[in-house]
Coordinates of C-alpha atoms in Angstrom, one line a residue:
M15 CA 101.6 -46.4 -77.9
F16 CA 99.3 -43.7 -78.8
R17 CA 99.4 -40.9 -76.5
S18 CA 98.0 -37.3 -76.9
L19 CA 101.1 -35.3 -75.4
M20 CA 99.2 -32.0 -73.9
F21 CA 102.4 -31.7 -71.8
R22 CA 105.9 -32.0 -72.6
A23 CA 107.1 -30.6 -69.2
G24 CA 108.2 -32.6 -66.3
I25 CA 106.0 -32.5 -63.3
T26 CA 107.2 -29.0 -62.2
G27 CA 106.7 -27.8 -65.8
T28 CA 103.5 -25.8 -66.7
A29 CA 101.1 -25.1 -69.3
V30 CA 98.4 -21.9 -69.7
I31 CA 95.4 -23.7 -70.0
T32 CA 91.3 -21.8 -69.9
G33 CA 89.3 -23.8 -67.9
L34 CA 86.3 -24.0 -65.0
A35 CA 86.9 -21.2 -62.2
I36 CA 88.4 -23.0 -59.4
S37 CA 87.4 -23.3 -55.5
T38 CA 90.4 -22.5 -53.3
N39 CA 91.0 -23.5 -49.8
P40 CA 89.3 -21.7 -48.1
A41 CA 86.6 -22.2 -51.2
L42 CA 85.8 -18.7 -52.8
A43 CA 84.8 -19.6 -56.3
D44 CA 81.1 -20.6 -56.9
P45 CA 81.5 -24.5 -57.8
T46 CA 77.8 -24.6 -59.6
P47 CA 77.1 -23.3 -63.2
P48 CA 77.4 -20.9 -64.9
I49 CA 80.9 -21.9 -65.0
T50 CA 83.3 -18.8 -65.7
A51 CA 86.5 -19.2 -67.8
A52 CA 89.8 -18.4 -66.3
A53 CA 93.5 -19.0 -67.3
Y54 CA 95.9 -20.7 -64.6
Q55 CA 99.3 -22.3 -65.0
L56 CA 98.9 -25.8 -64.7
A57 CA 101.6 -28.7 -64.4
P58 CA 100.8 -32.2 -65.9
C59 CA 99.3 -35.0 -63.8
D60 CA 101.0 -37.6 -65.9
P61 CA 104.4 -36.5 -66.6
R62 CA 104.0 -38.8 -69.6
G63 CA 100.7 -37.0 -70.9
T64 CA 97.4 -37.9 -71.3
T65 CA 96.4 -41.3 -73.6
A66 CA 93.5 -42.4 -75.9
R67 CA 92.1 -44.1 -73.4
D68 CA 91.8 -40.7 -71.1
A69 CA 90.2 -38.8 -73.9
S70 CA 87.5 -41.8 -74.3
L71 CA 86.7 -41.5 -70.9
A72 CA 86.5 -38.0 -70.9
T73 CA 83.8 -38.1 -73.6
Q74 CA 82.0 -40.8 -71.8
L75 CA 82.1 -39.0 -68.4
N76 CA 80.6 -35.7 -70.3
S77 CA 77.5 -37.4 -70.5
T78 CA 77.0 -39.3 -67.4
L79 CA 77.8 -36.4 -65.0
N80 CA 75.3 -34.5 -63.3
A81 CA 77.0 -31.5 -61.5
K82 CA 79.6 -29.0 -62.0
M83 CA 81.9 -31.1 -64.2
R84 CA 79.3 -32.3 -66.6
G85 CA 80.7 -31.3 -70.3
Y86 CA 83.9 -30.3 -69.1
M87 CA 86.1 -33.4 -68.7
S88 CA 89.1 -33.6 -70.9
A89 CA 91.7 -35.9 -71.4
Y90 CA 93.9 -33.9 -68.9
R91 CA 91.4 -33.9 -66.3
V92 CA 91.1 -37.7 -66.5
S93 CA 94.8 -38.2 -66.4
C94 CA 94.5 -36.0 -63.2
A95 CA 91.8 -38.5 -62.1
R96 CA 93.7 -41.3 -63.2
M97 CA 96.8 -40.5 -61.1
I98 CA 94.6 -39.5 -57.8
I99 CA 92.9 -43.0 -58.0
K100 CA 96.2 -44.9 -58.9
A101 CA 97.6 -43.5 -55.6
V102 CA 94.4 -44.4 -53.9
R103 CA 94.7 -48.0 -55.2
D104 CA 98.3 -48.1 -54.3
R105 CA 97.6 -47.3 -50.8
G106 CA 95.5 -50.3 -50.8
L107 CA 92.3 -48.4 -49.8
D108 CA 89.0 -48.9 -51.8
L109 CA 86.9 -47.0 -54.1
R110 CA 85.0 -45.0 -51.6
A111 CA 88.5 -43.4 -50.6
A112 CA 89.0 -42.8 -54.5
A113 CA 85.3 -41.1 -54.2
I114 CA 86.4 -38.8 -51.4
A115 CA 89.3 -37.5 -52.8
M116 CA 87.7 -37.0 -56.3
T117 CA 84.8 -35.0 -54.5
T118 CA 87.8 -33.0 -53.2
V119 CA 89.3 -32.0 -56.2
I120 CA 86.0 -31.3 -58.0
V121 CA 85.6 -28.8 -55.4
E122 CA 88.9 -27.3 -55.2
S123 CA 90.5 -27.3 -58.7
S124 CA 87.9 -28.3 -61.1
I125 CA 90.4 -31.6 -61.4
Q126 CA 93.6 -29.2 -62.5
N127 CA 96.9 -29.5 -61.0
I128 CA 97.1 -25.6 -60.5
S129 CA 100.8 -24.3 -60.3
E130 CA 100.5 -20.8 -59.6
K131 CA 99.2 -19.4 -56.1
V132 CA 95.8 -18.3 -57.0
D133 CA 94.6 -17.8 -53.3
H134 CA 97.0 -17.1 -50.5
T135 CA 99.5 -20.0 -50.9
S136 CA 97.6 -22.8 -52.3
L137 CA 99.0 -25.2 -54.9
G138 CA 98.1 -28.1 -56.8
L139 CA 95.0 -30.3 -57.2
F140 CA 93.6 -30.3 -53.5
Q141 CA 94.8 -26.4 -53.3
Q142 CA 97.1 -27.3 -50.2
L143 CA 98.7 -24.2 -48.6
D144 CA 102.6 -24.1 -48.0
S145 CA 102.0 -25.9 -44.4
W146 CA 101.3 -29.1 -46.3
G147 CA 104.5 -29.3 -48.1
S148 CA 106.9 -27.9 -51.1
A149 CA 105.7 -26.5 -53.9
E150 CA 107.0 -29.7 -55.7
Q151 CA 105.4 -32.0 -53.6
R152 CA 102.1 -30.3 -54.1
L153 CA 101.9 -30.4 -57.5
D154 CA 103.1 -34.1 -57.7
P155 CA 99.7 -35.7 -57.7
T156 CA 100.7 -38.8 -55.8
W157 CA 102.4 -37.1 -53.0
A158 CA 99.3 -34.6 -52.6
T159 CA 97.0 -37.3 -52.6
N160 CA 98.6 -39.2 -50.1
A161 CA 98.9 -36.2 -48.0
F162 CA 95.1 -35.8 -48.3
L163 CA 94.4 -39.3 -47.1
N164 CA 96.8 -39.4 -44.4
K165 CA 94.6 -36.6 -42.8
M166 CA 91.7 -38.5 -43.6
L167 CA 92.9 -41.5 -41.9
R168 CA 94.2 -39.6 -38.9
L169 CA 91.0 -37.6 -38.6
Y170 CA 88.8 -40.8 -39.2
P171 CA 89.9 -43.8 -37.1
N172 CA 89.2 -47.4 -37.7
N173 CA 88.2 -47.0 -41.1
S174 CA 84.9 -44.6 -39.6
W175 CA 85.6 -42.5 -43.3
R176 CA 84.0 -45.6 -45.0
T177 CA 80.6 -44.6 -43.5
A178 CA 80.6 -41.2 -42.9
P179 CA 79.1 -39.0 -45.5
I180 CA 81.8 -37.9 -48.2
G181 CA 81.0 -34.3 -48.1
E182 CA 81.5 -34.5 -44.4
V183 CA 85.0 -36.1 -44.8
C184 CA 86.0 -33.6 -47.5
Q185 CA 85.0 -30.9 -45.1
A186 CA 86.9 -32.4 -42.1
V187 CA 90.0 -32.5 -44.2
Q188 CA 90.0 -29.4 -46.2
V189 CA 88.4 -27.0 -43.7
S190 CA 86.8 -25.4 -46.2
A191 CA 84.6 -21.7 -45.7
Y192 CA 81.9 -23.4 -47.7
P193 CA 81.4 -27.0 -46.4
E194 CA 78.0 -27.9 -48.4
R195 CA 79.9 -27.7 -51.6
Y196 CA 81.5 -31.1 -51.3
G197 CA 78.3 -32.8 -50.6
Q198 CA 76.7 -31.5 -53.9
Q199 CA 79.5 -32.9 -55.9
A200 CA 79.9 -36.1 -54.4
G201 CA 77.6 -37.8 -57.0
D202 CA 79.9 -36.8 -59.8
G203 CA 82.9 -37.8 -57.4
Q204 CA 81.7 -41.4 -57.1
I205 CA 80.6 -41.7 -60.9
I206 CA 84.4 -40.4 -61.8
A207 CA 85.7 -42.9 -59.6
N208 CA 83.8 -45.8 -60.5
T209 CA 84.7 -45.1 -63.9
I210 CA 88.4 -44.5 -64.0
W211 CA 89.3 -46.9 -61.1
P212 CA 89.6 -49.9 -63.6
Y213 CA 92.0 -48.3 -65.6
A214 CA 94.1 -46.5 -62.5
G215 CA 95.9 -50.0 -61.9
G216 CA 99.5 -48.7 -63.0
G217 CA 99.7 -50.9 -66.3
G218 CA 102.4 -53.2 -67.7
T219 CA 101.9 -55.6 -64.5
E220 CA 99.5 -58.0 -65.9
G221 CA 100.8 -61.5 -66.1
P222 CA 99.6 -64.9 -66.5
A223 CA 98.9 -67.4 -64.0
M224 CA 97.5 -71.2 -64.5
M225 CA 96.1 -73.5 -62.4
R226 CA 97.2 -77.1 -63.1
D227 CA 96.4 -80.6 -62.1
D228 CA 99.4 -81.7 -59.9
G229 CA 98.1 -85.3 -60.5
D230 CA 98.1 -86.5 -56.7
G231 CA 95.0 -84.9 -55.7
S232 CA 96.5 -81.4 -55.3
M233 CA 96.7 -78.3 -57.8
T234 CA 99.4 -75.6 -58.3
I235 CA 98.8 -72.2 -59.3
Y236 CA 101.8 -71.0 -61.3
R237 CA 101.9 -67.5 -61.5
W238 CA 104.2 -64.9 -63.5
T239 CA 104.7 -61.3 -63.5
S240 CA 105.6 -58.7 -66.6
T241 CA 108.0 -56.3 -67.1
G242 CA 106.4 -55.2 -70.1
S243 CA 108.3 -57.1 -72.8
A244 CA 108.9 -60.4 -70.9
F245 CA 107.2 -62.8 -68.1
S246 CA 109.2 -63.9 -65.1
R247 CA 108.2 -66.5 -62.6
A248 CA 106.5 -65.4 -59.6
S249 CA 105.7 -67.4 -56.1
D250 CA 103.1 -70.2 -56.5
Y251 CA 100.2 -71.7 -54.4
T252 CA 100.2 -75.3 -54.1
S253 CA 97.0 -76.8 -52.6
G254 CA 96.0 -79.6 -50.2
G255 CA 93.2 -82.0 -51.4
W256 CA 91.6 -80.6 -54.6
T257 CA 90.0 -83.0 -57.3
M258 CA 90.7 -81.0 -60.6
S259 CA 87.7 -82.4 -62.2
N260 CA 85.2 -80.8 -59.6
T261 CA 86.8 -77.5 -61.1
G262 CA 86.9 -78.3 -65.2
D263 CA 87.5 -74.9 -66.6
R264 CA 85.6 -72.7 -64.4
V265 CA 88.8 -70.4 -63.1
A266 CA 88.6 -66.9 -63.8
S267 CA 90.4 -63.7 -62.6
G268 CA 89.4 -60.4 -61.2
D269 CA 89.8 -57.7 -58.4
V270 CA 87.0 -59.1 -56.2
D271 CA 88.1 -57.2 -52.9
G272 CA 88.7 -53.8 -54.6
D273 CA 92.7 -53.4 -53.3
G274 CA 93.6 -52.8 -57.0
K275 CA 95.0 -56.1 -57.5
D276 CA 93.7 -59.4 -59.3
D277 CA 92.7 -62.6 -57.9
V278 CA 91.9 -66.0 -58.9
V279 CA 88.3 -67.7 -58.4
A280 CA 87.2 -71.2 -59.1
A281 CA 84.0 -72.9 -58.8
Y282 CA 84.3 -76.3 -57.1
Q283 CA 81.4 -79.0 -57.2
N284 CA 81.1 -80.3 -53.7
S285 CA 80.2 -83.8 -53.1
D286 CA 77.1 -83.0 -51.6
G287 CA 75.8 -81.5 -54.9
T288 CA 76.4 -77.8 -53.8
F289 CA 79.3 -75.9 -55.1
S290 CA 81.8 -73.1 -53.6
F291 CA 83.3 -70.4 -55.0
H292 CA 86.8 -70.5 -53.8
V293 CA 89.3 -67.3 -53.6
W294 CA 93.0 -66.9 -54.1
K295 CA 93.9 -63.2 -53.3
N296 CA 96.5 -62.0 -55.9
G297 CA 96.3 -65.6 -57.1
V298 CA 99.0 -66.7 -54.3
S299 CA 96.9 -66.7 -50.9
Y300 CA 94.1 -68.8 -50.5
A301 CA 91.2 -66.7 -48.9
G302 CA 88.7 -69.5 -48.5
K303 CA 85.1 -70.4 -49.8
W304 CA 83.4 -67.0 -50.6
Y305 CA 80.2 -68.6 -51.5
T306 CA 78.5 -72.3 -50.9
S307 CA 75.3 -72.9 -53.1
G308 CA 72.3 -75.1 -52.3
P309 CA 71.9 -77.9 -54.8
Y310 CA 73.5 -77.2 -58.1
A311 CA 75.1 -79.1 -60.5
L312 CA 78.1 -77.1 -62.4
G313 CA 78.2 -79.8 -65.3
P314 CA 75.9 -77.6 -67.3
V315 CA 77.9 -74.6 -66.5
G316 CA 80.8 -76.2 -68.7
G317 CA 83.6 -73.4 -68.6
R318 CA 81.2 -70.2 -68.9
L319 CA 82.4 -68.6 -65.7
V320 CA 83.4 -65.1 -66.0
L321 CA 84.4 -62.6 -63.6
A322 CA 83.9 -58.8 -64.3
D323 CA 82.7 -55.8 -62.3
L324 CA 79.3 -55.9 -63.5
T325 CA 77.9 -53.1 -61.1
G326 CA 80.7 -50.6 -61.4
D327 CA 81.6 -50.4 -57.7
G328 CA 85.2 -51.4 -58.3
K329 CA 85.0 -54.9 -57.2
A330 CA 84.6 -57.9 -59.7
E331 CA 81.6 -60.5 -59.0
P332 CA 81.4 -64.1 -60.5
A333 CA 78.6 -65.0 -63.1
M334 CA 78.0 -68.1 -64.9
M335 CA 76.1 -69.0 -67.9
R336 CA 74.0 -72.3 -67.3
D337 CA 72.2 -74.6 -69.7
D338 CA 68.6 -75.2 -68.4
G339 CA 68.4 -78.4 -70.2
D340 CA 64.7 -77.3 -71.5
G341 CA 66.2 -75.0 -74.4
S342 CA 67.0 -72.0 -72.2
M343 CA 69.7 -70.7 -70.3
T344 CA 70.3 -68.5 -67.1
I345 CA 72.9 -66.0 -66.2
Y346 CA 73.5 -66.4 -62.6
R347 CA 75.1 -63.4 -60.9
W348 CA 76.8 -62.5 -57.5
T349 CA 77.9 -59.1 -56.2
S350 CA 80.9 -58.8 -53.8
T351 CA 81.4 -57.5 -50.6
G352 CA 85.0 -57.7 -50.6
S353 CA 85.1 -60.7 -48.3
A354 CA 82.3 -62.8 -49.8
F355 CA 80.0 -63.3 -52.7
S356 CA 76.3 -62.8 -52.4
R357 CA 73.3 -64.0 -55.0
A358 CA 71.8 -61.1 -57.4
T359 CA 69.5 -61.1 -59.9
D360 CA 69.7 -63.6 -62.7
Y361 CA 68.9 -63.4 -66.6
T362 CA 66.8 -66.1 -68.2
S363 CA 66.4 -66.7 -71.8
G364 CA 63.9 -67.7 -74.0
G365 CA 65.1 -70.4 -76.8
W366 CA 68.7 -71.0 -76.5
T367 CA 70.5 -73.8 -77.7
M368 CA 74.0 -74.0 -75.5
S369 CA 75.6 -76.2 -77.8
N370 CA 75.5 -73.4 -80.4
V371 CA 77.8 -71.3 -78.0
G372 CA 80.1 -73.7 -76.1
N373 CA 82.5 -72.1 -73.9
R374 CA 82.7 -69.0 -75.9
V375 CA 81.4 -66.7 -73.2
A376 CA 83.4 -63.6 -72.1
S377 CA 83.1 -60.2 -70.3
G378 CA 84.0 -56.6 -70.5
D379 CA 82.9 -53.0 -70.6
V380 CA 81.8 -52.9 -74.2
D381 CA 79.7 -49.8 -74.2
G382 CA 82.4 -48.0 -71.9
D383 CA 79.7 -47.3 -69.2
G384 CA 82.0 -48.2 -66.4
K385 CA 80.2 -51.6 -65.8
D386 CA 81.1 -54.8 -67.5
D387 CA 79.0 -56.7 -69.9
I388 CA 78.9 -60.0 -70.9
V389 CA 79.3 -61.6 -74.6
A390 CA 78.3 -64.8 -75.9
T391 CA 79.1 -66.1 -79.6
Y392 CA 76.2 -68.4 -81.2
Q393 CA 76.4 -70.4 -84.1
N394 CA 73.3 -69.6 -86.3
S395 CA 71.5 -72.3 -88.1
D396 CA 72.3 -70.8 -91.5
G397 CA 76.3 -71.1 -90.9
T398 CA 76.7 -67.5 -89.7
F399 CA 77.3 -66.5 -86.0
S400 CA 76.1 -63.7 -84.0
Y401 CA 77.6 -61.7 -80.9
H402 CA 74.8 -61.6 -78.3
V403 CA 75.3 -58.7 -75.5
W404 CA 73.9 -58.7 -71.6
K405 CA 74.6 -55.1 -70.4
N406 CA 76.1 -55.9 -66.8
G407 CA 75.1 -59.6 -67.3
L408 CA 71.5 -58.6 -66.5
S409 CA 69.9 -56.8 -69.6
Y410 CA 70.0 -58.1 -72.9
A411 CA 71.2 -55.9 -75.7
G412 CA 70.6 -58.0 -78.4
K413 CA 72.7 -59.2 -81.1
W414 CA 75.7 -57.0 -81.9
Y415 CA 77.2 -58.4 -84.8
T416 CA 76.2 -61.5 -87.4
S417 CA 78.9 -62.7 -89.5
G418 CA 78.6 -64.4 -93.2
P419 CA 79.2 -67.8 -93.5
Y420 CA 81.8 -68.7 -90.5
A421 CA 82.0 -71.9 -88.6
L422 CA 82.7 -71.5 -84.9
G423 CA 83.8 -75.2 -84.3
P424 CA 87.4 -74.5 -85.1
V425 CA 87.4 -71.2 -82.5
D426 CA 86.5 -73.8 -79.6
G427 CA 86.7 -71.6 -76.4
R428 CA 89.3 -69.1 -77.7
L429 CA 86.8 -65.8 -77.5
V430 CA 88.2 -62.7 -75.3
V431 CA 86.6 -59.5 -75.0
A432 CA 89.2 -57.0 -74.2
D433 CA 89.7 -53.0 -74.8
L434 CA 92.6 -54.0 -77.7
T435 CA 92.1 -50.0 -79.1
G436 CA 92.7 -48.3 -75.6
D437 CA 89.6 -46.2 -76.6
G438 CA 87.6 -47.3 -73.3
K439 CA 85.5 -50.0 -74.8
A440 CA 85.9 -53.9 -74.7
E441 CA 85.8 -55.5 -78.1
P442 CA 85.6 -59.3 -78.9
A443 CA 88.4 -61.2 -80.8
M444 CA 88.7 -64.9 -81.5
M445 CA 91.8 -67.2 -82.2
R446 CA 90.5 -69.7 -85.2
D447 CA 92.6 -72.5 -86.4
D448 CA 92.6 -72.2 -90.2
G449 CA 92.9 -75.9 -90.7
D450 CA 96.0 -75.5 -92.6
G451 CA 98.8 -75.4 -90.0
S452 CA 98.2 -71.7 -89.6
M453 CA 95.6 -69.8 -87.4
T454 CA 93.7 -66.1 -87.7
I455 CA 93.0 -64.0 -85.0
Y456 CA 89.7 -62.3 -85.8
R457 CA 89.1 -58.8 -84.4
W458 CA 86.4 -56.5 -84.1
T459 CA 85.8 -52.8 -82.3
S460 CA 83.0 -51.7 -80.6
T461 CA 80.8 -48.7 -81.1
G462 CA 79.3 -48.8 -77.9
S463 CA 76.0 -50.5 -79.5
A464 CA 77.4 -52.7 -82.2
F465 CA 80.8 -54.8 -83.1
S466 CA 82.5 -53.9 -86.4
R467 CA 85.1 -55.6 -88.2
A468 CA 88.6 -54.8 -87.5
S469 CA 91.9 -56.0 -89.0
D470 CA 93.0 -59.6 -88.4
Y471 CA 96.2 -61.4 -87.8
T472 CA 97.1 -64.8 -89.4
S473 CA 100.1 -66.6 -88.2
G474 CA 102.7 -68.8 -90.2
G475 CA 103.1 -72.3 -88.9
W476 CA 100.9 -72.9 -85.8
T477 CA 99.4 -76.4 -84.4
M478 CA 96.4 -75.1 -82.6
S479 CA 96.0 -78.8 -80.5
N480 CA 99.4 -77.3 -78.8
V481 CA 97.5 -74.6 -77.8
G482 CA 94.1 -75.5 -76.6
N483 CA 91.8 -73.0 -75.2
R484 CA 94.6 -71.5 -73.4
V485 CA 94.4 -67.8 -74.8
A486 CA 93.7 -64.8 -72.8
S487 CA 93.8 -60.9 -72.7
G488 CA 95.0 -58.2 -70.4
D489 CA 97.4 -55.2 -70.9
V490 CA 101.0 -56.8 -70.5
D491 CA 102.9 -53.9 -71.6
G492 CA 101.3 -50.8 -69.7
D493 CA 100.4 -49.1 -73.2
G494 CA 96.8 -48.7 -72.1
K495 CA 95.8 -51.3 -74.7
D496 CA 95.0 -54.9 -73.8
D497 CA 96.9 -57.7 -75.5
I498 CA 96.4 -61.5 -76.4
V499 CA 98.7 -64.2 -74.7
A500 CA 98.5 -68.3 -75.6
T501 CA 100.5 -70.9 -74.0
Y502 CA 101.7 -73.1 -76.8
Q503 CA 103.2 -76.6 -75.7
N504 CA 106.8 -77.0 -77.7
S505 CA 107.9 -80.2 -79.2
D506 CA 110.8 -80.6 -76.6
G507 CA 108.3 -80.7 -73.9
T508 CA 108.5 -77.1 -72.8
F509 CA 105.9 -74.6 -73.5
S510 CA 106.2 -70.7 -74.4
Y511 CA 104.1 -67.6 -74.0
H512 CA 103.3 -65.8 -77.2
V513 CA 102.1 -62.3 -77.4
W514 CA 100.2 -60.2 -79.6
K515 CA 100.0 -56.7 -78.8
N516 CA 96.6 -54.9 -79.3
G517 CA 95.8 -58.7 -80.7
L518 CA 97.3 -57.8 -83.8
S519 CA 101.1 -57.1 -83.6
Y520 CA 103.1 -60.4 -83.1
A521 CA 105.3 -59.6 -80.3
G522 CA 107.0 -62.9 -80.0
K523 CA 107.6 -65.5 -77.1
W524 CA 108.0 -63.5 -73.8
Y525 CA 108.8 -66.9 -71.8
T526 CA 109.8 -70.2 -72.2
S527 CA 109.6 -73.0 -69.5
G528 CA 111.7 -76.0 -68.7
P529 CA 110.1 -79.3 -69.1
Y530 CA 106.3 -78.8 -68.5
A531 CA 103.2 -80.5 -69.9
L532 CA 100.3 -78.1 -70.5
G533 CA 97.6 -81.3 -70.5
P534 CA 97.1 -80.6 -66.7
V535 CA 96.5 -77.1 -67.2
D536 CA 93.3 -77.4 -69.6
G537 CA 92.1 -74.2 -70.5
R538 CA 92.9 -72.8 -66.9
L539 CA 94.9 -69.7 -68.0
V540 CA 94.3 -66.0 -66.6
L541 CA 95.8 -63.1 -66.9
G542 CA 95.9 -60.5 -64.0
N543 CA 97.5 -57.6 -62.1
W544 CA 99.0 -59.6 -59.0

């Protein structure tokens, strides 16, 4: 775990940092450029310090922000924003609440946990007065954020804060002498919230889930949670009538309602020729059908369903790459309202032979812009392959990598796109059968506009047919870097979850079952923060 330990003190420890001039409560400093330098005693926001991802996101934000904080984001400020947004997510509130909180701290403290009383008795990120709580409480980002949210919810009952202007809500809570300043920073508050939201879930909680055919016209979603070093069994969901052949491998996971916890989505072919997206919140609570199509055959989709935040709004939505049957393909897209999926703009290719792709389609934020993208591997006629990228699942960005001679057949559908390096950009990895009783995880890194080869992992004895396509990625140990997980059918009828930290370092078996056949699971393995 690579961490830049900017602060070594506890939450009440201090460090002197030269930074932006702050706006106090009431806000007195000018929050717009030119920005003057001032030294304040600062407390850490995350007692563990900052991460490599914090630094990467700071670099990204410095080029995307438009107002006061443009060019002034740092790993420390991102760590503060991360703790604020995590508190919002843990509270069960949505992305708009995070944007309101971020707008407030931009104006009040320039996203710094100020531990000296610069203005009257104000302290912390929100510059809360003594009347709000003790110094220790106000310097705790989680406590301070919840205190802010408590007042916001009192002032705006029945979720009316969701439709009120962001600047107006900030002013109602803070009662500043300069109310117009919040509105001036609201756009950047939203950008920061959108960018950091996917990385503020707490880490160390992504565990596997598998949808398994029960063989009696029903199915079960088996779930596990992560301790950070092992997987533990969690509660399951068992359906009523369910024909698994109508689903195939079209199962994916992501946070479709923006509550900070991942959900499971499956595409199901209905008997009338339509299909429906079924949703299970947190993988265990059935939330019904979120979309039913007109006539649409799922067969040409194969297993090419992804669930990703393609819009950057903090909610994941489905997309499917479908063979048009005429030498072209279409990426069908939807957006999420938080309770349903709505059709969005599609992408249709020119010449495209889907058999050259198979099920090797995955999603992740490969350019670090806070929105997920779609990646497909394509077998070229000369024996090489290329990674094709569609930004936000819609805008074709070309080939980001072309290999030397390399057959994709032994990869089958074992492609993942994940932030294995913790730099805020996702990159592809493929688990390939070496054909000699071993396997190799081939890895790449992302520059934001291309993929570059990285170091690989090669196993000892490994029978790939015991894995099938049951390979997925997520941050299972909470170090800010994604990992790779595979299920392996053991010779005694049990199975084991094998883990590779950052896709490279083998971490052993994190769980071994009792008797359990993986065949009825097929490729329906996902990882999520349940």
